[in-house]
CSV table of C-alpha atoms in Angstrom, one decimal:
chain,number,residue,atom,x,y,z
L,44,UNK,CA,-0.2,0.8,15.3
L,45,UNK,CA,-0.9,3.6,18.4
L,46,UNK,CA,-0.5,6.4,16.3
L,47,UNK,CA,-2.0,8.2,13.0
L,48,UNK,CA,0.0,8.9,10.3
L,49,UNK,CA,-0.2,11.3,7.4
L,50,UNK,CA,0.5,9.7,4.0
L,51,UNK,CA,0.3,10.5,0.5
L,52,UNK,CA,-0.9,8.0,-1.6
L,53,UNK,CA,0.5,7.7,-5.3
L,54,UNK,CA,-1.6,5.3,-7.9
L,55,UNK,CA,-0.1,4.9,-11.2
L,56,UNK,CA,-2.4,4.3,-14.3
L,57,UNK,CA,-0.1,2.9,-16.4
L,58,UNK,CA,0.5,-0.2,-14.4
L,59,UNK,CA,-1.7,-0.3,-11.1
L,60,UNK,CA,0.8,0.3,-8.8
L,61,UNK,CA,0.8,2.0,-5.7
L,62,UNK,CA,3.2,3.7,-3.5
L,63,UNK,CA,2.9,5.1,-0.5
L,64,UNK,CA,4.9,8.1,1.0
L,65,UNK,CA,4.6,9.8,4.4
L,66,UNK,CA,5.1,13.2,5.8
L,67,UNK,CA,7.1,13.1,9.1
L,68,UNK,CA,6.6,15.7,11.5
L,69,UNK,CA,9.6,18.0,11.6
L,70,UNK,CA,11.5,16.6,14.8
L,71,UNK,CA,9.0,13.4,15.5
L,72,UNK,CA,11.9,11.6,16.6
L,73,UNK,CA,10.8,8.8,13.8
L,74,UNK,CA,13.7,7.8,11.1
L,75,UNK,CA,13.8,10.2,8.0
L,76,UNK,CA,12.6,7.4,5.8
L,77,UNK,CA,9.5,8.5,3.9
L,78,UNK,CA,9.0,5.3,1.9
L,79,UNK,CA,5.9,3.6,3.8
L,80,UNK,CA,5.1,1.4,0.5
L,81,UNK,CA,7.7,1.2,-2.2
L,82,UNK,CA,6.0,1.1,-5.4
L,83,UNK,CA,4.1,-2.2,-6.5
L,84,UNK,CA,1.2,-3.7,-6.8
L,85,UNK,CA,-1.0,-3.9,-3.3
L,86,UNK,CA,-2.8,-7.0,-3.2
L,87,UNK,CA,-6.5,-6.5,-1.6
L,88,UNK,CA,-6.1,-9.0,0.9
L,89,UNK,CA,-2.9,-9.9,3.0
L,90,UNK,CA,-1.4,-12.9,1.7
L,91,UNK,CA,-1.5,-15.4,4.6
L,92,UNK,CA,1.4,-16.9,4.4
L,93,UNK,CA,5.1,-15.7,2.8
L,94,UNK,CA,5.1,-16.9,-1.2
L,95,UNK,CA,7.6,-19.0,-2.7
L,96,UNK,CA,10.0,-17.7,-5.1
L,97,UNK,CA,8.2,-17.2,-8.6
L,98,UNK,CA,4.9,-17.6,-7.4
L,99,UNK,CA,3.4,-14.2,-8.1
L,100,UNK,CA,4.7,-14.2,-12.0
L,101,UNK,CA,2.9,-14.0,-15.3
L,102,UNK,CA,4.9,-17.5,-16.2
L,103,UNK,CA,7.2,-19.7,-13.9
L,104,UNK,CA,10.5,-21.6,-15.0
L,105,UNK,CA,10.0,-24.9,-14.3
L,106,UNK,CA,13.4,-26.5,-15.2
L,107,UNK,CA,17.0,-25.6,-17.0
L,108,UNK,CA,18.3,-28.0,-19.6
L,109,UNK,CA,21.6,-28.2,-21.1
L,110,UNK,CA,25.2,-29.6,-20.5
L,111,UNK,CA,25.5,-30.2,-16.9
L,112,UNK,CA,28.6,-32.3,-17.3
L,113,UNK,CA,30.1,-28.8,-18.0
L,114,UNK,CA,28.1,-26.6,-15.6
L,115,UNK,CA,26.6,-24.4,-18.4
L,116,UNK,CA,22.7,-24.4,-18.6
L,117,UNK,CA,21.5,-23.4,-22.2
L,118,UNK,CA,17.6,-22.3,-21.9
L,119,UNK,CA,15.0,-22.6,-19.6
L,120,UNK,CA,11.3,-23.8,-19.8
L,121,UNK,CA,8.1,-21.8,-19.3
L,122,UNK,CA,4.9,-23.4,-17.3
L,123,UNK,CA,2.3,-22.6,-19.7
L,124,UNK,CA,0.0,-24.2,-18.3
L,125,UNK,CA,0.4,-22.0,-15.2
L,126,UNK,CA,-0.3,-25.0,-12.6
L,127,UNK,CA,1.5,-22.5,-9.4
L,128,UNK,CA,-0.3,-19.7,-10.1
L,129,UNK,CA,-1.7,-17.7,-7.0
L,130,UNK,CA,-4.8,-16.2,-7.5
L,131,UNK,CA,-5.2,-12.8,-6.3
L,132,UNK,CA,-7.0,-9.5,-5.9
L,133,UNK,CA,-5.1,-6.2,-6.4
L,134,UNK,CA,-6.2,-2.4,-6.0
L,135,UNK,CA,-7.1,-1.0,-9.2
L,136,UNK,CA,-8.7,2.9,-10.0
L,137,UNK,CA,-12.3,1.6,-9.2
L,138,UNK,CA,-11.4,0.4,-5.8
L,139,UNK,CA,-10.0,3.9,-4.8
L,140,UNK,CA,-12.6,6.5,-4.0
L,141,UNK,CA,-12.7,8.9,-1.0
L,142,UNK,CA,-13.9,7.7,2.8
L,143,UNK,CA,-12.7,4.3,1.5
L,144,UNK,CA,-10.7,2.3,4.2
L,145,UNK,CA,-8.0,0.1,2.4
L,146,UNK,CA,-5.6,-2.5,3.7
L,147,UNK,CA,-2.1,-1.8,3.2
L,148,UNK,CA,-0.7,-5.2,4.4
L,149,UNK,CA,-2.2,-5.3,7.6
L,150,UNK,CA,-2.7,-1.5,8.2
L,151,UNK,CA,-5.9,0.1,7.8
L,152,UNK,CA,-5.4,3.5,5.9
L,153,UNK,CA,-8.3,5.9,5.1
L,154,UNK,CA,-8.4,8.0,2.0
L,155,UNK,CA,-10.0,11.1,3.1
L,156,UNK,CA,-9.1,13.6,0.2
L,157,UNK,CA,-7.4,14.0,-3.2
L,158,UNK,CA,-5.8,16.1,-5.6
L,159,UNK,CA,-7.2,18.5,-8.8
L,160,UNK,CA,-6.3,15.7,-11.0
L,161,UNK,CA,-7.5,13.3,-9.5
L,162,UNK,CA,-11.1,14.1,-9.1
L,163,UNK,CA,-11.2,15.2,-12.6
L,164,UNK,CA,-9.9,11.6,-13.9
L,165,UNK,CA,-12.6,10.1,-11.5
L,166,UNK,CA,-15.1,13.0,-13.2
L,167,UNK,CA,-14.5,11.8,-16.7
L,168,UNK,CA,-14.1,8.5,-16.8
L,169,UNK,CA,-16.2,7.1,-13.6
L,170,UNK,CA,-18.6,10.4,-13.3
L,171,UNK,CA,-18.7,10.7,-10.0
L,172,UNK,CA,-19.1,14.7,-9.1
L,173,UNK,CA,-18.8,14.4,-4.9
L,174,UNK,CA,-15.5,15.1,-3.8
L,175,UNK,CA,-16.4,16.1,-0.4
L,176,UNK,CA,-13.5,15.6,1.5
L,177,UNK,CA,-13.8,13.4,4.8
L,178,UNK,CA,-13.2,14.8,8.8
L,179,UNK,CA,-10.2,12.7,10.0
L,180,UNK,CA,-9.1,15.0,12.7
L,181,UNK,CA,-6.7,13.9,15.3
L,182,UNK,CA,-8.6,12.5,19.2
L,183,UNK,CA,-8.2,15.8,21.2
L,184,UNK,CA,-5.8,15.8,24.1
L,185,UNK,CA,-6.9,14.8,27.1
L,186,UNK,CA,-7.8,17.7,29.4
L,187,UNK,CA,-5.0,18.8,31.8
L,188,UNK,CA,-5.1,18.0,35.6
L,189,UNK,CA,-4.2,20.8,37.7
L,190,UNK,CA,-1.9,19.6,40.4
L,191,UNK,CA,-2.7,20.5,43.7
L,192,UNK,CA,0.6,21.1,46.2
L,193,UNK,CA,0.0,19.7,49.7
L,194,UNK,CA,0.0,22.6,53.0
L,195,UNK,CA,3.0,21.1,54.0
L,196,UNK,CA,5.5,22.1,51.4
C-alpha cells in the first residue's frame, strides 16, 4: 500500500468481468507475476466477511439423494427458491469511466486513461465525447541534502 503501481485494466463485455494486469518495472526487485486480478467479476464493495461455499451462485445444491447404503449418490437438488443468496453489487461498463476511483478488494485504483476502443464504445453507446486523460504523476523526490564533511577529516 506505500507504493503506486501501473496497471492495465481489462473489462470484458461479454460477461462483466474484469482482470487486472500490471507492468513491473524492469529490475523492481518485485516477483515476475503480472496477475494483480485474475479474471472475474469485482464486486463494488468488499465483502466483509469470507463466503461460504456456494454462496455467490446463480442456484445452490441443497441435498444429494440416492443409495447411501451403497455410497453412490444419484442427483442432486436445486434451491429455487434461492433462500442463501447474497446480494451484491458488481462493476459493470457504466461504472467505468475516466478519473473514477474504484475498489479493487480493498485497494483504491484510479482509472486515468484508455485505449482507441475504448472511448469509441463509450462514444456510441453512452455518448460521452471527453476523454481527457487524468495527471497521475508520481510525488517528486525529495530534494537532496548536500552533506557537509567536518574540518577535522
Amino acid at each position: 500500500f506505500g507504493d503506486r503501481r501501473e496497471l492495465i485494466l481489462h473489462y470484458f463485455l461479454c460477461d462483466d468481468t474484469i482482470e487486472i494486469k500490471e507492468l513491473l518495472p524492469h529490475n523492481s526487485g518485485r516477483d515476475a507475476i503480472k496477475m494483480f486480478l485474475r479474471r472475474s467479476k469485482l464486486p463494488k464493495n468488499c465483502p466483509p466477511r469470507v463466503y461460504q461455499p456456494g454462496q455467490i451462485t446463480d442456484r445452490a445444491v441443497l441435498n444429494l439423494y440416492g443409495d447411501f447404503i451403497k455410497n453412490q449418490a444419484d442427483g442432486f437438488l436445486m434451491d429455487r427458491y434461492k433462500l442463501g443468496e447474497v446480494d451484491q453489487e458488481f462493476y459493470k461498463d457504466s461504472d467505468l469511466s475516466l478519473g473514477v476511483t474504484i475498489n479493487v478488494w480493498g485497494r483504491k485504483v484510479l482509472l486515468y486513461d484508455c485505449d482507441e476502443f475504448t472511448k469509441s464504445y463509450y462514444k456510441s453507446k453512452y455518448g460521452i465525447e471527453n476523454f481527457t486523460s487524468v495527471s497521475c504523476k508520481p510525488p517528486s523526490p525529495p530534494p537532496k541534502i548536500e552533506r557537509k564533511f567536518p574540518p577535522y577529516n
